Short mmCIF file of C-alpha atoms in Angstrom, two decimals:
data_model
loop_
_atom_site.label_atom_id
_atom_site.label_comp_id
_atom_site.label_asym_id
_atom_site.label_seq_id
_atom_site.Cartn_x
_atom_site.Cartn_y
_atom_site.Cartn_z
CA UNK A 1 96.03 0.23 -45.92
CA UNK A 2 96.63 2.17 -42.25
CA UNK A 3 98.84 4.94 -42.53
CA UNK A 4 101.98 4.45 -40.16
CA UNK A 5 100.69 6.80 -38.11
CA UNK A 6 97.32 5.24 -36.95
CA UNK A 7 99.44 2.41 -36.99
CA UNK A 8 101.35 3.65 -34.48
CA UNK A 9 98.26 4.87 -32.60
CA UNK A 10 97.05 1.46 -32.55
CA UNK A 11 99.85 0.32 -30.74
CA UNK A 12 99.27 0.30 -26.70
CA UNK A 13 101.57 2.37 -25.05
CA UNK A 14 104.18 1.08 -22.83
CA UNK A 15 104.79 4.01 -20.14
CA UNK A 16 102.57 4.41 -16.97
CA UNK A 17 99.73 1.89 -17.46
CA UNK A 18 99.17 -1.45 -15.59
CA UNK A 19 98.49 -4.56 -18.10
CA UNK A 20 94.94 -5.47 -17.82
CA UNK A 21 95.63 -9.19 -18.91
CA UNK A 22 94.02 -10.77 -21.95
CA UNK A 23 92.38 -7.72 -23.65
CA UNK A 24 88.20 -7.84 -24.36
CA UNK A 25 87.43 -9.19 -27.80
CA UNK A 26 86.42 -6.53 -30.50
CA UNK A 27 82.69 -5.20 -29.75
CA UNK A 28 82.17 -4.46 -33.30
CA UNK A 29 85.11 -4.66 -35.49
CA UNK A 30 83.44 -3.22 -38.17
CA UNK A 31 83.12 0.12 -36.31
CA UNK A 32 86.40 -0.11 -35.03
CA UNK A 33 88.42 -1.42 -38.36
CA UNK A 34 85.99 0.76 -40.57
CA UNK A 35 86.94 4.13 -38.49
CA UNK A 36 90.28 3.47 -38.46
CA UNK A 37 90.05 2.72 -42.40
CA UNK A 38 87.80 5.91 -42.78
CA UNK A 39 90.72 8.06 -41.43
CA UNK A 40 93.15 6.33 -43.52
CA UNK A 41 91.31 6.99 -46.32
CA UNK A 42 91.54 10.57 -45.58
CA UNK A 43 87.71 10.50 -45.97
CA UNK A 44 86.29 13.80 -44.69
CA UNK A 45 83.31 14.10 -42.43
CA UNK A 46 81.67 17.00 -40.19
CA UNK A 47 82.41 16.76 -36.70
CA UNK A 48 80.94 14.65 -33.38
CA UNK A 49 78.19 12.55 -34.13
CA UNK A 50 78.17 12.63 -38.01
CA UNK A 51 81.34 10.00 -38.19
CA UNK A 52 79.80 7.53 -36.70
CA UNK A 53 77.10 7.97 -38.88
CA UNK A 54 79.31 7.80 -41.59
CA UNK A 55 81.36 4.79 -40.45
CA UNK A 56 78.07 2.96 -40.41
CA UNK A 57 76.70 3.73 -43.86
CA UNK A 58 80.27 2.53 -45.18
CA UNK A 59 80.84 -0.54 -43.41
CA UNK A 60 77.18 -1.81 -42.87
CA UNK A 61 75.01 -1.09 -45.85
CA UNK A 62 76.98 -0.33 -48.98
CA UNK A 63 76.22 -0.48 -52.41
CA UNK A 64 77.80 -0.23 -55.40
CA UNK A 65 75.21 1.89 -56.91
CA UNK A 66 75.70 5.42 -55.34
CA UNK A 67 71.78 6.26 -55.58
CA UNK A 68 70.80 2.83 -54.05
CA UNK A 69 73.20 3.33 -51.46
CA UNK A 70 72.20 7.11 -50.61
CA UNK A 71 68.31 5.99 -50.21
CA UNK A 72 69.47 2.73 -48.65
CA UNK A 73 71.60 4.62 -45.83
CA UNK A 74 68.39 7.20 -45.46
CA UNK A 75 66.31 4.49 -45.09
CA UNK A 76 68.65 2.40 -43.07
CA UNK A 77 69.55 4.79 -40.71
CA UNK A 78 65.75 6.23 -39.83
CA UNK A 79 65.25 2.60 -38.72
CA UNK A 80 67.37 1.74 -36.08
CA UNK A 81 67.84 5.66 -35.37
CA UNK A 82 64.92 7.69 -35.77
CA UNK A 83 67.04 10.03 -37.73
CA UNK A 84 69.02 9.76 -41.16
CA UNK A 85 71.56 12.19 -39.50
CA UNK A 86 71.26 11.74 -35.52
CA UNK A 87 73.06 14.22 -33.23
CA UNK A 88 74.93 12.96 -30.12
CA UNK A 89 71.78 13.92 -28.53
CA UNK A 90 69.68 11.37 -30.44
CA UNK A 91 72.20 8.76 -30.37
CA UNK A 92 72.60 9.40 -26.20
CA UNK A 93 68.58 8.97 -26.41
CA UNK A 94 68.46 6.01 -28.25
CA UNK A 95 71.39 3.92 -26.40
CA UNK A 96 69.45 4.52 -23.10
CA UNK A 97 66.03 4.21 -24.43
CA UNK A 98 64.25 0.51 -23.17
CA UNK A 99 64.60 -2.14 -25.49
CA UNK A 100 67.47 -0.03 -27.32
CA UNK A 101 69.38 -1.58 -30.21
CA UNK A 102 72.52 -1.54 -28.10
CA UNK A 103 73.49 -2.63 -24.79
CA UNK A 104 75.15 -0.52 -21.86
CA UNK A 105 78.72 -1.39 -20.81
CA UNK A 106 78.86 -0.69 -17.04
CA UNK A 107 82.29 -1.21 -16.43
CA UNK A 108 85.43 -0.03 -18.11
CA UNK A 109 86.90 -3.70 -18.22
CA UNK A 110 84.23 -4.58 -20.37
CA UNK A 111 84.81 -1.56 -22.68
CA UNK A 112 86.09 -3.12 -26.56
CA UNK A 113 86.90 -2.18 -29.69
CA UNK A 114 83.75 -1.24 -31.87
CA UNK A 115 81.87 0.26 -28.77
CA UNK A 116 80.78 3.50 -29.37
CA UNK A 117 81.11 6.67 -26.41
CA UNK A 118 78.14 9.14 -26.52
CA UNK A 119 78.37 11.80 -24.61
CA UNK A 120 75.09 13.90 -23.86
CA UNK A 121 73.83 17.78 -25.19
CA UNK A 122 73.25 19.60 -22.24
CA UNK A 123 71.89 22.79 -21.22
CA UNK A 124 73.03 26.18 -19.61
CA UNK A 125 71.24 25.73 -16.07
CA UNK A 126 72.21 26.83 -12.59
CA UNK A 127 75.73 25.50 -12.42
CA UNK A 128 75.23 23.61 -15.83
CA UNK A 129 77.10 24.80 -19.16
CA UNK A 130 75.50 24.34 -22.44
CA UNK A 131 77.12 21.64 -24.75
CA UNK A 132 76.45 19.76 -28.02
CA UNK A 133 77.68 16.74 -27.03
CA UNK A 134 79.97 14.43 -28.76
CA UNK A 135 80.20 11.06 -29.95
CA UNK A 136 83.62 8.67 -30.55
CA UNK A 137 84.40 5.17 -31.67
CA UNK A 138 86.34 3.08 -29.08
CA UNK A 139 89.45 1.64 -30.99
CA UNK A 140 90.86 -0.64 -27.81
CA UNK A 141 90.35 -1.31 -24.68
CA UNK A 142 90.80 0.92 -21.64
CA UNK A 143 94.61 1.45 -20.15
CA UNK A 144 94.86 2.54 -16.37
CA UNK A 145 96.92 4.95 -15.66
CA UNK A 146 99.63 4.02 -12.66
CA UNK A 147 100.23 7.85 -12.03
CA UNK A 148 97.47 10.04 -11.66
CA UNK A 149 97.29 13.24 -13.13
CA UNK A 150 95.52 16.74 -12.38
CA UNK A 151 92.87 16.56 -11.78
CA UNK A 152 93.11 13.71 -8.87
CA UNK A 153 90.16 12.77 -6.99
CA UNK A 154 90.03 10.73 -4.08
CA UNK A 155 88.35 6.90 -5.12
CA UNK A 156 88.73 7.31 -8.58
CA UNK A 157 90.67 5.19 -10.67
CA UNK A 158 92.14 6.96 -14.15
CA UNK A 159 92.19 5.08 -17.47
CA UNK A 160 93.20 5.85 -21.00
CA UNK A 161 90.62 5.25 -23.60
CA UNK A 162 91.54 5.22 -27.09
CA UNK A 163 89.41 6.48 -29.89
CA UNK A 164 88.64 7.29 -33.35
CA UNK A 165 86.27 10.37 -33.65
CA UNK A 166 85.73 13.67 -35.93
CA UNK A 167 86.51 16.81 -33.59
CA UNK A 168 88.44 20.72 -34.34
CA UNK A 169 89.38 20.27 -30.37
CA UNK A 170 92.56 18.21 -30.22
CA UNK A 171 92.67 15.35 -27.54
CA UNK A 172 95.63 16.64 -25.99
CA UNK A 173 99.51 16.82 -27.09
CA UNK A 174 101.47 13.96 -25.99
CA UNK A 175 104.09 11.72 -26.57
CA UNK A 176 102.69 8.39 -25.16
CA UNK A 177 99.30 9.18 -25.68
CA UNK A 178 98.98 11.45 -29.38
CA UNK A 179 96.48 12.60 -31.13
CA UNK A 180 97.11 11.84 -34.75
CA UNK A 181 95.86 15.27 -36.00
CA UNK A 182 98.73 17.04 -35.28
CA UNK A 183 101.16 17.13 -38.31
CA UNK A 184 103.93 18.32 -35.88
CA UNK A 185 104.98 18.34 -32.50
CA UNK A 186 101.69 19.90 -30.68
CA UNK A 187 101.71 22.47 -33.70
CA UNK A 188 99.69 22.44 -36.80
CA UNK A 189 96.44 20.85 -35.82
CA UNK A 190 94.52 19.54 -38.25
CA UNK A 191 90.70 19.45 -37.68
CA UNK A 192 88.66 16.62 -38.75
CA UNK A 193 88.80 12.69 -38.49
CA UNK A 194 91.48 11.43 -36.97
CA UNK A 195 92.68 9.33 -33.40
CA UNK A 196 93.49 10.12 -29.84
CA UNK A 197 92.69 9.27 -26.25
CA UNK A 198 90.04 10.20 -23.55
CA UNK A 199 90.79 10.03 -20.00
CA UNK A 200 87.70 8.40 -18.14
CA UNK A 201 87.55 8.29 -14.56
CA UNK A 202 85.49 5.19 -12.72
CA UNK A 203 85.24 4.06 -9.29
CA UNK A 204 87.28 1.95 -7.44
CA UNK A 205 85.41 -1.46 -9.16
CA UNK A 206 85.17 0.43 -12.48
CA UNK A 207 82.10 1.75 -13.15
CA UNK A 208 82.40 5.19 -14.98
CA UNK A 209 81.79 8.41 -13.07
CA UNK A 210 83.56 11.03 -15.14
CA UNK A 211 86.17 12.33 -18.39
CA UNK A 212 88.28 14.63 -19.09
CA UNK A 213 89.12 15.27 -23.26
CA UNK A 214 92.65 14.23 -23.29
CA UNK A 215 95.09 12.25 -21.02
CA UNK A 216 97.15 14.96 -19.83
CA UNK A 217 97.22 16.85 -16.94
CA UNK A 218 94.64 19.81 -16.82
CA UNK A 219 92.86 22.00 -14.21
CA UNK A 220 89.71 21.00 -12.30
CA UNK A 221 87.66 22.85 -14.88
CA UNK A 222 88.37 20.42 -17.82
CA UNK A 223 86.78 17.41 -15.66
CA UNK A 224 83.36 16.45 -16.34
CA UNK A 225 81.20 14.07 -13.98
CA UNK A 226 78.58 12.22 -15.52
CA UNK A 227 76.11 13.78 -12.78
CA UNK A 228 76.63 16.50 -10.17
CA UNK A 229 74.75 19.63 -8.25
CA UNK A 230 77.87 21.37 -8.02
CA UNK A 231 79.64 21.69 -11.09
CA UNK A 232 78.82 21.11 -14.79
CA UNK A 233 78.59 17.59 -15.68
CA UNK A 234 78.85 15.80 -19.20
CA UNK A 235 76.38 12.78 -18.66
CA UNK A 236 77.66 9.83 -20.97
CA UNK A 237 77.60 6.06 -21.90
CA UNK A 238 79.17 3.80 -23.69
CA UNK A 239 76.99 1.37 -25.50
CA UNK A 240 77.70 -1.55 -27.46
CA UNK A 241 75.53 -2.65 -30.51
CA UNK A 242 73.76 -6.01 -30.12
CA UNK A 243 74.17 -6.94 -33.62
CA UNK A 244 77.25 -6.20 -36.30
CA UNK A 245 76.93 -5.24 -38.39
CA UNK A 246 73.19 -3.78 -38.31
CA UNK A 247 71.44 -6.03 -41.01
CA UNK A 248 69.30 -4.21 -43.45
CA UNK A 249 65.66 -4.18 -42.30
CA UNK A 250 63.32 -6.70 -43.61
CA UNK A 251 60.66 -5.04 -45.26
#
């Protein structure tokens, strides 16, 4: 059973977005129903890339038998990942890789529950700041925002994505769009699983171009651009699996 509150997170909100019309069909509803469960569950799990991880060896490949299901997962995982434990890193390299497991969504219209948001490590370089990267579980589809906030920049569109993810950084405090780790009113954060939103920023036909962490309003430093020469950038994608669940492999 949900809790009230992800139920409540589940719920669009009804303050300063534009309806988008019928909403995209569930990606993956697996991911999306099996994060939201995990979190329910109170289920612990380490932070960024790990819950995903974890989502999948619960929802795609369990068994009853915990040492089956531990070698199974291993196994399971090193096949369509090259890692039993990938890092947002591996995962970014493996969504954009040719003839990758998952396909690219290149517009935020398109964007669904069960897709999954990677965003890339990168490294301390000229104007670049190092970062492990992070990786989230899209809950529902996109909501644009019909008031801009900080930071605004000229032919970009604003959009509230929300998500299910493992983090200690909370995804903002606010009333329309929460983040369901705080036990009170922006006090008493509790690290770990739990939902929020991210604010992505596309163009004006809605391809992605950049994010902030939360949907509230924040100086120019907390914006990341999937690419620039100027100021750090955050590449990411969001990536949709071609098949859900993942089927064991055939030996």
């Amino acid at each position: 059973m949900l809790s009230n509150a992800v139920r409540f997170l589940m719920v669009s909100a009804a303050a300063s977005v534009v309806a988008l019309g019928a909403a995209p069909a569930d990606a993956c509803s697996q991911l999306s129903s099996g994060a939201l469960n995990f979190i329910s569950a109170g289920t612990p799990s380490a932070a960024g890339a790990v819950f995903l991880t974890s989502v999948q060896k619960e929802e795609f490949w369990s068994d009853p038998d915990p040492i089956v299901d531990a070698v199974n997962d291993a196994a399971n995982m090193s096949y369509y990942w090259g890692s039993t434990s990938p890092s947002s890193e591996k995962y970014y390299t493996e969504f954009t890789k040719p003839g990758a497991i998952v396909s690219l969504i290149s517009n935020i219209s398109n964007v669904a529950a069960g897709d999954v948001l990677v965003i890339n490590k990168t490294v301390a370089s000229g104007v670049q700041t190092a970062y492990g990267g992070h990786t989230v579980i899209v809950t529902g589809p996109a909501q644009q925002l019909t008031t801009a906030l900080n930071p605004i920049y000229s032919g970009t569109v604003q959009w509230a994505l929300p998500i299910a993810d493992s983090t200690s950084s909370v995804h903002g405090c606010s009333t329309i769009w929460r983040d369901s780790r705080w036990t009170n009113t922006c006090s008493d954060f509790v690290a770990g699983p739990g939902t929020g939103y991210m604010r992505i920023y596309t163009d004006t036909s809605g391809v992605p171009v950049g994010h902030t962490w939360s949907v509230t309003s924040v100086s120019a430093g907390n914006y990341f651009p999937i690419s620039s020469t100027t100021v750090p950038a955050r590449p990411f994608v969001i990536g949709r699996l071609n098949s859900c669940p993942l089927p064991t492999p055939t030996p």
